[in-house]
Short mmCIF file of N, CA and C in Angstrom, two decimals:
data_model
loop_
_atom_site.label_atom_id
_atom_site.label_comp_id
_atom_site.label_asym_id
_atom_site.label_seq_id
_atom_site.Cartn_x
_atom_site.Cartn_y
_atom_site.Cartn_z
N UNK A 23 -9.90 10.91 0.28
CA UNK A 23 -9.43 10.40 -1.13
C UNK A 23 -10.54 9.90 -1.17
N UNK A 24 -10.68 9.97 -2.69
CA UNK A 24 -11.73 9.03 -3.31
C UNK A 24 -11.33 7.74 -3.91
N UNK A 25 -9.86 7.83 -4.30
CA UNK A 25 -9.72 6.47 -4.45
C UNK A 25 -8.95 5.80 -3.46
N UNK A 26 -9.60 5.36 -2.63
CA UNK A 26 -8.85 4.88 -1.37
C UNK A 26 -9.18 2.82 -1.62
N UNK A 27 -10.22 2.51 -1.81
CA UNK A 27 -10.85 1.71 -2.19
C UNK A 27 -9.61 1.17 -3.13
N UNK A 28 -10.15 1.37 -4.34
CA UNK A 28 -9.45 1.08 -5.67
C UNK A 28 -7.56 0.95 -5.12
N UNK A 29 -7.31 1.78 -4.70
CA UNK A 29 -5.99 1.79 -4.40
C UNK A 29 -5.66 0.76 -3.58
N UNK A 30 -6.33 0.14 -2.60
CA UNK A 30 -6.69 -0.93 -1.59
C UNK A 30 -6.21 -2.27 -2.35
N UNK A 31 -7.14 -2.00 -3.17
CA UNK A 31 -7.14 -3.64 -4.19
C UNK A 31 -5.70 -3.44 -4.92
N UNK A 32 -5.92 -2.80 -5.23
CA UNK A 32 -4.52 -2.61 -6.56
C UNK A 32 -2.90 -3.21 -5.45
N UNK A 33 -3.19 -2.48 -4.36
CA UNK A 33 -1.93 -2.67 -3.43
C UNK A 33 -2.03 -4.28 -2.78
N UNK A 34 -3.34 -4.92 -2.35
CA UNK A 34 -3.74 -6.17 -2.40
C UNK A 34 -3.18 -6.83 -3.78
N UNK A 35 -3.34 -6.73 -4.78
CA UNK A 35 -3.02 -7.50 -5.78
C UNK A 35 -1.53 -7.71 -5.85
N UNK A 36 -1.03 -6.34 -5.74
CA UNK A 36 0.58 -6.76 -5.77
C UNK A 36 1.36 -7.37 -4.13
N UNK A 37 0.57 -7.47 -3.57
CA UNK A 37 1.07 -8.15 -2.53
C UNK A 37 0.70 -9.78 -2.49
N UNK A 38 -0.19 -9.85 -3.51
CA UNK A 38 -0.33 -11.48 -3.47
C UNK A 38 0.55 -11.79 -4.70
N UNK A 39 0.67 -11.15 -5.93
CA UNK A 39 1.82 -11.25 -7.06
C UNK A 39 2.91 -11.57 -6.33
N UNK A 40 3.53 -11.02 -5.50
CA UNK A 40 4.71 -11.15 -4.53
C UNK A 40 4.83 -12.50 -3.64
N UNK A 41 3.73 -12.73 -2.98
CA UNK A 41 3.40 -13.67 -2.33
C UNK A 41 3.82 -15.03 -3.32
N UNK A 42 2.89 -14.84 -4.32
CA UNK A 42 2.57 -16.03 -4.98
C UNK A 42 3.96 -16.58 -5.92
N UNK A 43 4.64 -15.47 -6.43
CA UNK A 43 5.89 -15.26 -7.47
C UNK A 43 7.08 -14.93 -6.96
N UNK A 44 7.21 -14.25 -5.76
CA UNK A 44 8.57 -13.48 -5.84
C UNK A 44 8.98 -14.51 -4.38
N UNK A 45 8.43 -15.23 -3.99
CA UNK A 45 8.76 -15.68 -2.62
C UNK A 45 8.69 -15.21 -1.58
N UNK A 46 7.70 -14.04 -1.54
CA UNK A 46 6.95 -13.38 -0.16
C UNK A 46 6.75 -14.51 1.11
N UNK A 47 7.05 -14.14 1.91
CA UNK A 47 6.54 -15.36 3.29
C UNK A 47 5.05 -14.70 4.10
N UNK A 48 5.06 -15.39 4.62
CA UNK A 48 3.61 -14.90 5.37
C UNK A 48 3.65 -14.02 6.53
N UNK A 49 5.10 -14.32 7.06
CA UNK A 49 5.45 -13.10 8.24
C UNK A 49 5.72 -12.04 7.55
N UNK A 50 6.57 -11.64 6.17
CA UNK A 50 6.93 -10.59 5.65
C UNK A 50 5.66 -9.79 5.04
N UNK A 51 4.50 -10.41 5.05
CA UNK A 51 2.99 -9.70 4.78
C UNK A 51 2.49 -9.34 5.69
N UNK A 52 2.78 -9.26 7.26
CA UNK A 52 2.20 -9.55 8.63
C UNK A 52 3.11 -8.41 9.13
N UNK A 53 4.40 -8.15 9.14
CA UNK A 53 5.52 -7.34 9.21
C UNK A 53 5.01 -5.96 8.65
N UNK A 54 4.50 -6.10 7.05
CA UNK A 54 4.03 -5.26 6.27
C UNK A 54 2.98 -4.34 6.77
N UNK A 55 1.97 -5.43 7.09
CA UNK A 55 0.92 -4.99 7.54
C UNK A 55 0.80 -3.96 8.83
N UNK A 56 1.53 -4.81 9.97
CA UNK A 56 1.45 -4.04 11.03
C UNK A 56 2.42 -2.55 10.86
N UNK A 57 3.35 -2.90 9.99
CA UNK A 57 4.09 -1.21 9.64
C UNK A 57 3.31 -0.23 9.21
N UNK A 58 2.56 -0.85 8.33
CA UNK A 58 1.62 0.17 8.08
C UNK A 58 0.47 0.69 9.14
N UNK A 59 -0.41 -0.36 10.17
CA UNK A 59 -0.97 0.09 10.86
C UNK A 59 -0.88 0.94 11.95
N UNK A 60 0.86 0.85 12.28
CA UNK A 60 1.15 1.64 13.31
C UNK A 60 1.96 2.96 12.78
N UNK A 61 2.38 2.93 11.09
CA UNK A 61 2.69 4.10 10.44
C UNK A 61 1.10 5.12 10.38
N UNK A 62 -0.09 4.76 10.52
CA UNK A 62 -1.27 5.34 10.11
C UNK A 62 -1.30 6.03 11.30
N UNK A 63 -0.89 5.70 12.51
CA UNK A 63 -1.11 6.03 13.80
C UNK A 63 -0.21 7.24 13.89
N UNK A 64 0.58 7.66 13.34
CA UNK A 64 1.94 8.55 13.59
C UNK A 64 1.02 9.96 13.27
N UNK A 65 2.27 10.96 13.64
CA UNK A 65 2.00 12.42 12.62
C UNK A 65 2.05 12.22 11.58
N UNK A 66 2.74 11.44 10.80
CA UNK A 66 3.25 11.47 9.78
C UNK A 66 1.69 11.20 8.56
N UNK A 67 0.87 10.83 9.04
CA UNK A 67 0.04 10.01 8.09
C UNK A 67 -0.56 10.90 7.12
N UNK A 68 -0.72 12.08 8.04
CA UNK A 68 -1.72 12.80 7.04
C UNK A 68 -0.59 13.31 5.72
N UNK A 69 0.59 13.39 5.91
CA UNK A 69 1.32 13.73 5.00
C UNK A 69 1.76 12.90 3.86
N UNK A 70 1.45 11.38 4.27
CA UNK A 70 1.66 10.18 3.37
C UNK A 70 0.02 10.52 2.84
N UNK A 71 -0.65 10.35 3.52
CA UNK A 71 -2.43 10.65 2.46
C UNK A 71 -2.09 11.72 1.54
N UNK A 72 -1.36 12.79 1.75
CA UNK A 72 -1.14 14.12 0.62
C UNK A 72 -0.48 13.55 -0.32
N UNK A 73 0.49 13.39 -0.05
CA UNK A 73 1.57 12.84 -1.48
C UNK A 73 0.91 11.53 -2.16
N UNK A 74 0.49 10.41 -1.45
CA UNK A 74 -0.54 9.57 -2.40
C UNK A 74 -1.38 10.28 -3.13
N UNK A 75 -2.25 11.40 -2.52
CA UNK A 75 -3.38 11.50 -3.68
C UNK A 75 -2.86 12.44 -4.42
N UNK A 76 -1.57 13.42 -4.57
CA UNK A 76 -0.97 13.99 -5.73
C UNK A 76 -0.31 12.88 -6.37
N UNK A 77 0.17 11.69 -5.82
CA UNK A 77 0.80 10.78 -6.74
C UNK A 77 -0.31 10.54 -7.66
N UNK A 78 -1.58 10.19 -7.23
CA UNK A 78 -2.64 9.22 -7.77
C UNK A 78 -3.53 10.63 -8.92
N UNK A 79 -3.68 11.49 -8.56
CA UNK A 79 -3.83 12.65 -9.35
C UNK A 79 -3.11 12.61 -10.53
N UNK A 80 -1.81 12.90 -10.19
CA UNK A 80 -0.97 12.87 -11.54
C UNK A 80 -0.66 11.81 -12.50
N UNK A 81 -0.87 10.51 -11.90
CA UNK A 81 -0.92 9.74 -12.73
C UNK A 81 -2.07 9.63 -13.54
N UNK A 82 -3.52 9.93 -12.95
CA UNK A 82 -4.80 9.34 -13.53
C UNK A 82 -4.93 10.67 -14.34
N UNK A 83 -4.27 11.68 -14.25
CA UNK A 83 -4.10 13.16 -15.69
C UNK A 83 -3.54 12.60 -16.87
N UNK A 84 -2.89 11.75 -16.91
CA UNK A 84 -1.58 11.75 -18.04
C UNK A 84 -2.40 10.55 -18.80
#
């Protein structure tokens, strides 16, 4: 997927905003990171990557 680095930057910015202004705690961030890490090791990872790719392509066409 060609948009992986910008997508990571956008998601990182969203996490920072949630941490700064919405009361997200450090342990919440750690749990989300661990969840994503372990989810990437499952058999669902290719389907999630395909879904994100389709969503990014549909948003970028408009």
